[in-house]
Amino acid sequence: MAQTARIAVTPGDGIGPEVVAEAVRCLETLRAKHDLALEWTRFPWPSHAWHEEYGESWPKDALQQLKAYDAILLGALGDPGPIDDTNRYLLSDSVSLAPLLEMRKGFDQWVCERPARLLPGARQYLKDDRAKDIDMLVIRENSEGEYVSQGGRLRQGTPDEVATQMEVFTRRATERIIRYGFEQARQRAAERVQDGRTRSFHRYDGSTCESQVCLITKRNALRYWGDMYTEVFEEIAREYPDVATHHELVDAACMKFVSSPWAFDVVVASNLQGDILTDLAAVISGGMGVAPSCNLNPTDPDMPSMFEPTHGSAPDIAGQGIADPTAMLFTTARMLDWLGRKAPTLAQAGKELFDAVAADLAEHGGDRRATREIGDAICKRLAP
């Protein structure tokens, strides 16, 4: 009998509880339909409300509690409240979003994966018809770089204040994220060939490959880590002669994400640069409302990975029942696929959920529907 996969459900703030509720309904439908070895526990933290009541975003032993689970399903964090409410309980982003960084670091979730594929029904922001062929995977180094939180403020609040923010890059983390990118490129190419969706990427010698890895740096200005990334990239690329390689500076990459996004396959970037690029990739592939995201630890099966949609808490529409749960549902499908490494039935359920959400998007893309209405439609597709 398969071991039960355990999920920690953390709805969070704003529209988080609303979209997570629809994800849980879909999980319930799939569990009943396929008798899945799957269970979940809902936690009221981390959240703005928890901080308002207890003076902290989550309990001191939160990471220890979450470590007992196989995955974390997160709605959204951050809730500034109504702008016209002068008495609202207001937290800075550095406080309300801190649990995200603590989970990523505490569980060594060193990969942030965000796929960007323009599915039928999703809004096409780019006029060029070639934009229909957007299908990239942006892989962000998630454990160090610009987000290590080393630094401080000297003489704070005075005219002579000095703020320092250190960037830290290690060869070990560089090697593992770049190698992961090449492995994903190979896997994506094999899946495309199987589905009859071949692509062609040019190598510098004029030959072509079925896949590509593009490295993003700012090595012309941030030379030390940029040069290390480039050297490691070139070394690892020799082990993957079947994968084309490319390099872009981050500012040029932003431009090319807009002007020719169909030219990218797998993109590997540092923590900050990947953070910016993934939001841009989400918009050109239909918008934040359809973009999934996941924070993974591929090397330690005892550590939970975290799954969250790319969008934020959208406090301006929270509580109105109009939030689109599509991104949350695509994220949930990726979570099931991840859990399926140990239980193939969960991976199949993830594919079933993805296909149901994609079919709903293709049929109703552009329609204004309530959160619950979208959940009802997808549960109906999933029902036996």
Protein backbone atom coordinates (compact mmCIF):
# COMPACT_ATOMS: atom_id res chain seq x y z
CA MET A 1 0.00 0.00 0.00
CA ALA A 2 1.33 3.44 -0.96
CA GLN A 3 2.51 5.70 1.83
CA THR A 4 0.13 8.59 2.41
CA ALA A 5 1.39 11.92 1.08
CA ARG A 6 0.80 14.73 3.58
CA ILE A 7 0.20 18.34 2.55
CA ALA A 8 0.37 21.42 4.78
CA VAL A 9 -2.23 23.86 3.46
CA THR A 10 -1.42 27.49 4.34
CA PRO A 11 -4.04 29.80 2.76
CA GLY A 12 -2.37 33.00 3.96
CA ASP A 13 -3.76 36.44 3.18
CA GLY A 14 -6.07 38.32 0.83
CA ILE A 15 -7.46 36.08 -1.89
CA GLY A 16 -5.27 33.20 -0.68
CA PRO A 17 -8.02 31.48 1.35
CA GLU A 18 -10.49 31.83 -1.54
CA VAL A 19 -8.30 30.26 -4.24
CA VAL A 20 -6.90 27.63 -1.87
CA ALA A 21 -10.47 26.56 -1.02
CA GLU A 22 -11.02 25.69 -4.69
CA ALA A 23 -7.74 23.79 -4.81
CA VAL A 24 -8.79 21.73 -1.80
CA ARG A 25 -12.15 20.98 -3.43
CA CYS A 26 -10.32 19.64 -6.48
CA LEU A 27 -8.05 17.55 -4.26
CA GLU A 28 -11.09 16.14 -2.49
CA THR A 29 -12.68 15.23 -5.84
CA LEU A 30 -9.52 13.52 -7.08
CA ARG A 31 -8.95 11.70 -3.80
CA ALA A 32 -12.47 10.30 -3.80
CA LYS A 33 -12.34 9.40 -7.48
CA HIS A 34 -9.01 7.55 -7.40
CA ASP A 35 -8.77 6.59 -3.72
CA LEU A 36 -5.54 8.56 -3.47
CA ALA A 37 -3.24 8.13 -0.48
CA LEU A 38 -3.41 11.83 0.23
CA GLU A 39 -4.25 13.95 3.27
CA TRP A 40 -3.82 17.57 4.30
CA THR A 41 -3.89 19.86 7.31
CA ARG A 42 -4.88 23.52 7.22
CA PHE A 43 -2.77 26.05 9.11
CA PRO A 44 -3.95 29.62 9.91
CA TRP A 45 -0.36 30.85 9.64
CA PRO A 46 1.72 32.43 8.27
CA SER A 47 -0.73 35.27 7.83
CA HIS A 48 -1.41 38.92 8.52
CA ALA A 49 -4.25 37.98 10.89
CA TRP A 50 -1.99 35.70 12.91
CA HIS A 51 0.56 38.51 13.26
CA GLU A 52 -2.13 40.95 14.37
CA GLU A 53 -3.25 38.55 17.11
CA TYR A 54 0.09 37.15 18.25
CA GLY A 55 2.70 39.72 17.19
CA GLU A 56 4.46 37.28 14.84
CA SER A 57 3.69 35.87 11.40
CA TRP A 58 3.79 32.28 12.63
CA PRO A 59 4.73 30.24 15.70
CA LYS A 60 8.38 29.88 16.64
CA ASP A 61 8.26 26.15 15.86
CA ALA A 62 6.50 26.65 12.49
CA LEU A 63 9.32 25.17 10.42
CA GLN A 64 9.51 22.17 12.71
CA GLN A 65 5.76 21.59 12.32
CA LEU A 66 5.89 21.95 8.53
CA LYS A 67 8.86 19.61 8.22
CA ALA A 68 6.52 16.71 9.01
CA TYR A 69 4.77 17.21 5.65
CA ASP A 70 5.71 16.24 2.10
CA ALA A 71 4.59 19.50 0.53
CA ILE A 72 3.32 22.94 1.44
CA LEU A 73 0.47 24.53 -0.53
CA LEU A 74 0.53 28.29 0.00
CA GLY A 75 -2.12 30.79 -1.09
CA ALA A 76 -0.53 34.24 -0.81
CA LEU A 77 1.08 36.49 1.77
CA GLY A 78 0.71 40.20 2.52
CA ASP A 79 -2.43 42.18 3.38
CA PRO A 80 -2.14 45.96 3.64
CA GLY A 81 -5.89 46.30 4.15
CA PRO A 82 -8.16 48.98 2.67
CA ILE A 83 -6.21 52.12 1.79
CA ASP A 84 -8.97 54.32 3.21
CA ASP A 85 -8.78 52.60 6.62
CA THR A 86 -6.32 54.68 8.64
CA ASN A 87 -6.54 52.19 11.52
CA ARG A 88 -5.61 49.15 9.44
CA TYR A 89 -2.97 46.83 10.82
CA LEU A 90 -0.12 47.49 8.43
CA LEU A 91 3.02 45.37 8.03
CA SER A 92 5.97 46.03 5.77
CA ASP A 93 6.67 43.55 2.97
CA SER A 94 9.90 42.60 4.75
CA VAL A 95 7.78 41.33 7.67
CA SER A 96 4.73 39.88 5.93
CA LEU A 97 6.76 38.06 3.26
CA ALA A 98 9.56 36.92 5.58
CA PRO A 99 8.05 33.41 6.03
CA LEU A 100 8.54 32.78 2.30
CA LEU A 101 12.28 33.29 2.59
CA GLU A 102 12.42 31.33 5.85
CA MET A 103 10.71 28.32 4.26
CA ARG A 104 12.90 28.46 1.18
CA LYS A 105 16.06 28.63 3.24
CA GLY A 106 14.95 26.41 6.12
CA PHE A 107 13.98 23.57 3.78
CA ASP A 108 16.75 24.31 1.26
CA GLN A 109 14.23 24.79 -1.53
CA TRP A 110 17.03 25.73 -3.89
CA VAL A 111 15.02 25.59 -7.11
CA CYS A 112 12.21 27.98 -7.98
CA GLU A 113 10.51 26.71 -11.11
CA ARG A 114 8.06 28.81 -13.07
CA PRO A 115 6.80 27.51 -16.40
CA ALA A 116 5.62 30.03 -18.97
CA ARG A 117 3.52 28.50 -21.72
CA LEU A 118 0.78 30.34 -23.58
CA LEU A 119 -2.19 27.98 -23.33
CA PRO A 120 -5.35 28.32 -25.43
CA GLY A 121 -7.75 30.76 -23.80
CA ALA A 122 -5.05 32.67 -21.91
CA ARG A 123 -4.73 36.36 -22.70
CA GLN A 124 -2.13 37.04 -25.39
CA TYR A 125 -0.49 40.34 -24.51
CA LEU A 126 2.00 40.26 -27.37
CA LYS A 127 0.61 41.06 -30.81
CA ASP A 128 3.06 38.92 -32.77
CA ASP A 129 1.43 35.58 -33.71
CA ARG A 130 4.66 33.78 -32.86
CA ALA A 131 3.81 34.53 -29.23
CA LYS A 132 1.44 31.56 -29.39
CA ASP A 133 4.57 29.39 -29.28
CA ILE A 134 5.81 30.66 -25.91
CA ASP A 135 6.91 27.61 -23.92
CA MET A 136 9.76 28.24 -21.51
CA LEU A 137 10.77 27.14 -18.05
CA VAL A 138 12.45 29.78 -15.93
CA ILE A 139 14.62 28.27 -13.19
CA ARG A 140 15.64 30.63 -10.42
CA GLU A 141 18.40 29.88 -7.92
CA ASN A 142 16.46 30.08 -4.70
CA SER A 143 18.92 29.63 -1.83
CA GLU A 144 21.50 32.41 -1.95
CA GLY A 145 22.61 35.24 -4.23
CA GLU A 146 20.95 38.57 -3.68
CA TYR A 147 18.46 37.29 -1.09
CA VAL A 148 20.79 35.98 1.62
CA SER A 149 19.79 38.86 3.94
CA GLN A 150 23.33 39.68 4.97
CA GLY A 151 24.01 43.33 5.63
CA GLY A 152 22.67 46.04 7.86
CA ARG A 153 22.01 49.73 8.47
CA LEU A 154 24.56 51.97 10.19
CA ARG A 155 23.55 55.28 11.82
CA GLN A 156 19.93 54.50 10.96
CA GLY A 157 17.63 57.49 10.55
CA THR A 158 20.43 60.06 10.38
CA PRO A 159 21.70 61.97 7.33
CA ASP A 160 24.82 59.79 7.46
CA GLU A 161 22.96 56.48 7.33
CA VAL A 162 24.64 53.67 5.41
CA ALA A 163 22.78 50.54 4.24
CA THR A 164 24.67 47.48 3.03
CA GLN A 165 23.14 44.47 1.28
CA MET A 166 25.53 41.64 0.54
CA GLU A 167 25.27 39.17 -2.34
CA VAL A 168 26.69 35.71 -1.67
CA PHE A 169 27.26 33.11 -4.40
CA THR A 170 28.85 29.69 -3.90
CA ARG A 171 30.22 27.33 -6.51
CA ARG A 172 28.24 24.45 -5.02
CA ALA A 173 24.89 26.22 -5.44
CA THR A 174 25.93 27.48 -8.87
CA GLU A 175 26.78 24.00 -10.10
CA ARG A 176 23.61 22.38 -8.83
CA ILE A 177 21.22 24.98 -10.28
CA ILE A 178 22.92 24.99 -13.70
CA ARG A 179 23.05 21.19 -13.87
CA TYR A 180 19.37 21.09 -12.88
CA GLY A 181 18.63 23.42 -15.81
CA PHE A 182 20.33 21.08 -18.28
CA GLU A 183 18.51 18.06 -16.88
CA GLN A 184 15.18 19.84 -17.23
CA ALA A 185 16.03 20.82 -20.80
CA ARG A 186 16.63 17.18 -21.69
CA GLN A 187 13.44 16.08 -19.98
CA ARG A 188 11.35 18.76 -21.68
CA ALA A 189 12.79 17.82 -25.08
CA ALA A 190 11.93 14.15 -24.54
CA GLU A 191 8.37 15.05 -23.51
CA ARG A 192 7.93 17.28 -26.57
CA VAL A 193 9.16 14.56 -28.91
CA GLN A 194 6.73 12.12 -27.30
CA ASP A 195 3.87 14.62 -27.77
CA GLY A 196 4.90 15.48 -31.34
CA ARG A 197 5.83 19.07 -30.38
CA THR A 198 9.44 19.27 -31.52
CA ARG A 199 11.41 22.51 -31.40
CA SER A 200 14.73 23.56 -32.88
CA PHE A 201 17.46 25.67 -31.27
CA HIS A 202 20.65 26.73 -33.02
CA ARG A 203 24.12 26.04 -31.69
CA TYR A 204 27.04 28.34 -32.31
CA ASP A 205 28.47 25.93 -34.90
CA GLY A 206 25.28 26.14 -36.96
CA SER A 207 23.85 22.75 -35.93
CA THR A 208 20.51 22.44 -34.13
CA CYS A 209 19.24 20.77 -30.95
CA GLU A 210 15.83 19.88 -29.56
CA SER A 211 16.47 21.88 -26.39
CA GLN A 212 18.33 24.90 -25.07
CA VAL A 213 19.56 26.37 -21.79
CA CYS A 214 20.01 30.12 -21.59
CA LEU A 215 22.11 31.49 -18.72
CA ILE A 216 21.22 34.95 -17.42
CA THR A 217 23.80 37.13 -15.64
CA LYS A 218 24.94 40.74 -15.46
CA ARG A 219 28.58 39.78 -15.79
CA ASN A 220 29.57 43.05 -17.48
CA ALA A 221 28.82 44.90 -14.22
CA LEU A 222 28.61 42.17 -11.56
CA ARG A 223 31.73 40.43 -12.78
CA TYR A 224 32.71 38.16 -9.90
CA TRP A 225 29.63 36.00 -9.57
CA GLY A 226 28.83 36.56 -13.25
CA ASP A 227 32.18 35.13 -14.31
CA MET A 228 31.81 32.17 -11.92
CA TYR A 229 28.33 31.41 -13.30
CA THR A 230 29.65 31.62 -16.86
CA GLU A 231 32.65 29.35 -16.20
CA VAL A 232 30.53 26.73 -14.43
CA PHE A 233 27.94 26.93 -17.22
CA GLU A 234 30.57 26.25 -19.87
CA GLU A 235 32.02 23.32 -17.90
CA ILE A 236 28.66 21.62 -17.35
CA ALA A 237 27.51 22.28 -20.93
CA ARG A 238 30.25 19.96 -22.20
CA GLU A 239 28.40 17.07 -20.51
CA TYR A 240 25.24 17.87 -22.49
CA PRO A 241 26.22 18.01 -26.17
CA ASP A 242 22.58 17.45 -27.13
CA VAL A 243 21.50 20.76 -25.52
CA ALA A 244 22.10 24.12 -27.18
CA THR A 245 23.48 26.91 -24.98
CA HIS A 246 23.00 30.64 -24.89
CA HIS A 247 23.87 33.57 -22.62
CA GLU A 248 22.07 36.85 -22.07
CA LEU A 249 22.66 39.84 -19.83
CA VAL A 250 19.58 40.37 -17.69
CA ASP A 251 18.60 43.72 -19.24
CA ALA A 252 18.83 42.27 -22.74
CA ALA A 253 16.91 39.19 -21.58
CA CYS A 254 14.03 41.38 -20.37
CA MET A 255 13.89 43.00 -23.79
CA LYS A 256 14.00 39.65 -25.60
CA PHE A 257 11.38 38.11 -23.32
CA VAL A 258 9.05 40.70 -24.84
CA SER A 259 10.37 40.87 -28.40
CA SER A 260 11.04 37.15 -29.01
CA PRO A 261 10.02 34.94 -26.06
CA TRP A 262 9.48 31.96 -28.36
CA ALA A 263 13.29 31.75 -28.74
CA PHE A 264 13.75 30.55 -25.14
CA ASP A 265 13.44 27.05 -23.71
CA VAL A 266 15.02 26.71 -20.25
CA VAL A 267 16.31 29.85 -18.56
CA VAL A 268 18.60 29.77 -15.49
CA ALA A 269 19.01 32.92 -13.42
CA SER A 270 20.10 34.14 -10.00
CA ASN A 271 17.66 34.75 -7.16
CA LEU A 272 16.86 38.43 -7.78
CA GLN A 273 17.20 38.37 -11.55
CA GLY A 274 15.12 35.21 -11.74
CA ASP A 275 12.49 36.81 -9.51
CA ILE A 276 12.07 39.69 -11.95
CA LEU A 277 12.23 37.54 -15.08
CA THR A 278 9.63 35.06 -13.85
CA ASP A 279 7.06 37.81 -13.27
CA LEU A 280 7.69 39.09 -16.79
CA ALA A 281 7.42 35.55 -18.17
CA ALA A 282 4.12 35.10 -16.33
CA VAL A 283 2.59 38.15 -17.99
CA ILE A 284 3.64 37.26 -21.53
CA SER A 285 2.21 33.76 -21.06
CA GLY A 286 -1.24 34.94 -20.03
CA GLY A 287 -0.82 36.93 -16.83
CA MET A 288 -0.37 36.33 -13.12
CA GLY A 289 -3.83 34.77 -12.92
CA VAL A 290 -2.71 31.65 -14.79
CA ALA A 291 0.94 31.34 -13.72
CA PRO A 292 2.00 28.54 -11.32
CA SER A 293 5.17 28.48 -9.26
CA CYS A 294 7.01 26.00 -7.06
CA ASN A 295 9.97 26.02 -4.67
CA LEU A 296 11.69 22.66 -4.77
CA ASN A 297 14.30 20.66 -2.91
CA PRO A 298 15.17 17.95 -5.45
CA THR A 299 18.03 16.50 -3.38
CA ASP A 300 16.50 15.83 0.05
CA PRO A 301 13.27 13.79 0.07
CA ASP A 302 12.82 14.49 3.78
CA MET A 303 12.36 18.21 3.18
CA PRO A 304 8.99 19.58 2.00
CA SER A 305 8.78 21.60 -1.19
CA MET A 306 6.46 24.60 -1.37
CA PHE A 307 3.91 25.40 -4.07
CA GLU A 308 2.41 28.85 -4.55
CA PRO A 309 0.88 30.72 -7.48
CA THR A 310 2.92 33.57 -8.94
CA HIS A 311 0.30 36.17 -8.06
CA GLY A 312 0.08 38.03 -4.75
CA SER A 313 -2.72 38.46 -2.24
CA ALA A 314 -4.72 41.01 -4.32
CA PRO A 315 -6.26 42.71 -1.25
CA ASP A 316 -8.28 45.03 -3.48
CA ILE A 317 -10.58 42.15 -4.50
CA ALA A 318 -10.26 39.91 -1.44
CA GLY A 319 -13.51 38.67 0.03
CA GLN A 320 -15.56 39.48 -3.07
CA GLY A 321 -15.57 35.97 -4.50
CA ILE A 322 -14.17 37.09 -7.86
CA ALA A 323 -10.54 35.94 -7.62
CA ASP A 324 -9.50 33.61 -10.44
CA PRO A 325 -8.21 30.33 -8.94
CA THR A 326 -6.65 29.14 -12.22
CA ALA A 327 -3.04 29.84 -11.20
CA MET A 328 -3.65 28.15 -7.86
CA LEU A 329 -5.09 25.09 -9.57
CA PHE A 330 -2.20 24.83 -12.05
CA THR A 331 0.13 25.11 -9.05
CA THR A 332 -1.75 22.31 -7.28
CA ALA A 333 -1.38 20.15 -10.39
CA ARG A 334 2.39 20.69 -10.28
CA MET A 335 2.41 19.77 -6.61
CA LEU A 336 0.68 16.46 -7.37
CA ASP A 337 3.15 15.81 -10.17
CA TRP A 338 6.02 16.44 -7.74
CA LEU A 339 4.53 14.12 -5.13
CA GLY A 340 4.12 11.59 -7.92
CA ARG A 341 7.84 10.86 -7.82
CA LYS A 342 7.01 8.45 -4.99
CA ALA A 343 3.45 7.56 -6.03
CA PRO A 344 2.71 7.48 -9.78
CA THR A 345 -1.04 7.67 -9.11
CA LEU A 346 -0.52 11.19 -7.73
CA ALA A 347 1.37 12.22 -10.86
CA GLN A 348 -1.52 10.95 -12.98
CA ALA A 349 -3.96 12.91 -10.82
CA GLY A 350 -1.80 15.99 -11.34
CA LYS A 351 -1.99 15.54 -15.11
CA GLU A 352 -5.74 15.06 -14.87
CA LEU A 353 -6.08 18.30 -12.90
CA PHE A 354 -3.82 20.20 -15.30
CA ASP A 355 -5.81 18.97 -18.30
CA ALA A 356 -9.12 19.92 -16.63
CA VAL A 357 -7.92 23.44 -15.80
CA ALA A 358 -6.42 23.88 -19.27
CA ALA A 359 -9.67 22.74 -20.90
CA ASP A 360 -11.67 25.16 -18.74
CA LEU A 361 -9.30 27.98 -19.67
CA ALA A 362 -9.60 27.16 -23.38
CA GLU A 363 -13.41 27.21 -23.18
CA HIS A 364 -13.89 30.20 -20.90
CA GLY A 365 -10.75 32.30 -21.32
CA GLY A 366 -11.77 35.96 -21.04
CA ASP A 367 -15.10 35.21 -19.33
CA ARG A 368 -15.82 36.89 -16.01
CA ARG A 369 -16.79 34.20 -13.53
CA ALA A 370 -16.91 33.91 -9.77
CA THR A 371 -14.22 31.98 -7.91
CA ARG A 372 -16.67 29.30 -6.87
CA GLU A 373 -18.09 29.03 -10.38
CA ILE A 374 -14.68 28.24 -11.81
CA GLY A 375 -14.08 25.67 -9.07
CA ASP A 376 -17.45 24.08 -9.78
CA ALA A 377 -16.66 23.79 -13.49
CA ILE A 378 -13.33 22.11 -12.90
CA CYS A 379 -14.65 19.74 -10.24
CA LYS A 380 -17.36 18.77 -12.73
CA ARG A 381 -14.67 17.92 -15.30
CA LEU A 382 -12.84 15.85 -12.70
CA ALA A 383 -15.90 13.99 -11.43
CA PRO A 384 -16.25 10.28 -12.33
